[in-house]
Amino acid sequence: MQAIEAISQNYVDSAKLIRFQFIADALLKRLEKDDQEEDKEEEEEKSRYDVEIAREALRRAGEICKRGGTRNAEIFKSIRERKIKLKELRGGGDVNMDDNGGGEEEEEEEDFVENWSRQMDLENQNERKRLDEGLTSSKASSLKESIRLAHNDLGDYYYNIGDLKEAFQCYAKSREYGTSVKHTLALCVNSIRVALELNSMAQVLLYANKGLAILKNVDQQSAAGETEKKMAQRPSIIQQAGGGIEGIGGAGENKEEQNLTRAKFTCAAALAHLHFAKYAEAAKHFTSLKTEIGNSYAEVISQQDVAVYGGLCALATFDRVQLKKRVVHENFTFRDMLSTAPEMRDIVEDFWNSRYPQCLSKLNVIKKELLLDIHVGKHVHKLFSLIRQKALIQYTKPFSALSLTTMASAFNCDSVENLEKEIADLITADKIRARIDSRGEKILRAKEFDKRMETFEHVQSTAEKFVENAGE
């Protein structure tokens, strides 16, 4: 239930609905798979837990609809359909919104859903008529700002009723009527939100990079303007003798707002990289945040998500130098964000302090929750595998000879043979420079290298890279 509670606390209603439905769909697929297994008794306890989580997710999604958290007339019906499917999979048990039991309650619930959907359809039609009239009036007035706002209002309307493609087009139409940098940034933010729900990650990355480029340009222009102002107001020799002039004020009044907007774009770009399995890029973006986002981006991502996603991607791809600089010691912003996810913080600390068995054990504890996450869920197995590989590699580095039996015990492996296969794969991939001595007790022996030749090759490689970069 921890995932359900985290969603309830960290997101706005539209984001909650998306995540609750994702959890229900993921668990329904898992339950369907369990029903096809021959040995059902073994999975019974796990299936019971999955049913409870799915039911709670759908119940909370229904409550959001009831209190007016969405204008999507179809979403309540889809929640109801999922509840019926859940009931069929588990062979009975009431699945109505209030979990009261009994056929009459289910019929009442069905009637409520139908009436709610009809009423929402009617309200949406009236709202659409009003917004269309507003757009027509704005175009007649030929006021750019009025037309831009009318297109944005229509985009918000379509987004709220679940017509994401139409919403995206409305936001795009507002572009030609924008008259300031702020309008362009608003367009990027809106487009990213819709593109994320459309799962169009290429568009997410496009608009995130566009927003970051605009903000970078704003910073450069601001810095240049401040320099020119200081030069223009540079004190004369007489003024210097008299104690100088008053200092010039700092950055603009909206600097904090700009930093939050930059953080939103950075998070969006990181999510796109995560989607494309570019874990190193995702880690760099998540750990490059200069300000804590708090609840400012609750329609997309929470600060706890940043800590978890960034921590996992960093452990999977960063070396120890990068971990020290970007995660553990020198990056105070990300360290503060890690404190919002205590389990992830402990995992990072265990990994950094070479407590690899404890690190992997704690990862397995949170694995079930992570598999139900809308963004990182499908990457969990790959990320965990990469983190385990790094743990095995770093564990073997200090030793010239190491017993695989001892190592298997330290990593809680089922058998020495399984560990031997993992190590052999890493040796083949040239990630561990060693060989396995299988005679008698299985020993991992580090290969001996000519240190002088290795140093020479490293210097030569560095020089070639320098020349190559200088040529560019």
Short mmCIF file of C-alpha atoms in Angstrom, two decimals, residues 266-267 269-270 273-274 278-290 306 309-315 317-319 322 326-327 331 334:
data_model
loop_
_atom_site.label_atom_id
_atom_site.label_comp_id
_atom_site.label_asym_id
_atom_site.label_seq_id
_atom_site.Cartn_x
_atom_site.Cartn_y
_atom_site.Cartn_z
CA THR A 266 15.30 19.08 -16.60
CA CYS A 267 13.00 16.51 -14.97
CA ALA A 269 14.22 15.53 -20.22
CA ALA A 270 15.38 13.02 -17.59
CA HIS A 273 16.02 9.62 -21.36
CA LEU A 274 14.78 7.07 -18.82
CA LYS A 278 19.58 6.07 -21.59
CA TYR A 279 20.22 5.68 -17.89
CA ALA A 280 23.47 7.66 -17.74
CA GLU A 281 21.80 10.70 -19.35
CA ALA A 282 18.80 10.34 -17.07
CA ALA A 283 21.07 10.19 -14.01
CA LYS A 284 22.99 13.30 -15.13
CA HIS A 285 19.76 15.26 -15.57
CA PHE A 286 18.19 14.16 -12.29
CA THR A 287 21.37 14.93 -10.34
CA SER A 288 21.95 18.28 -12.09
CA LEU A 289 18.95 19.97 -10.48
CA LYS A 290 20.00 23.19 -8.75
CA VAL A 306 13.52 12.41 -8.54
CA TYR A 309 14.86 7.54 -10.31
CA GLY A 310 18.07 9.54 -10.02
CA GLY A 311 19.49 7.22 -7.36
CA LEU A 312 18.80 4.05 -9.35
CA CYS A 313 20.17 5.43 -12.63
CA ALA A 314 23.25 6.81 -10.86
CA LEU A 315 24.04 3.51 -9.15
CA THR A 317 25.86 3.96 -14.54
CA PHE A 318 28.11 6.28 -12.46
CA ASP A 319 31.62 5.38 -11.40
CA GLN A 322 30.78 10.61 -10.39
CA ARG A 326 26.95 14.15 -8.18
CA VAL A 327 25.24 12.09 -5.46
CA ASN A 331 25.76 17.63 -4.55
CA PHE A 334 20.34 15.99 -4.55
#
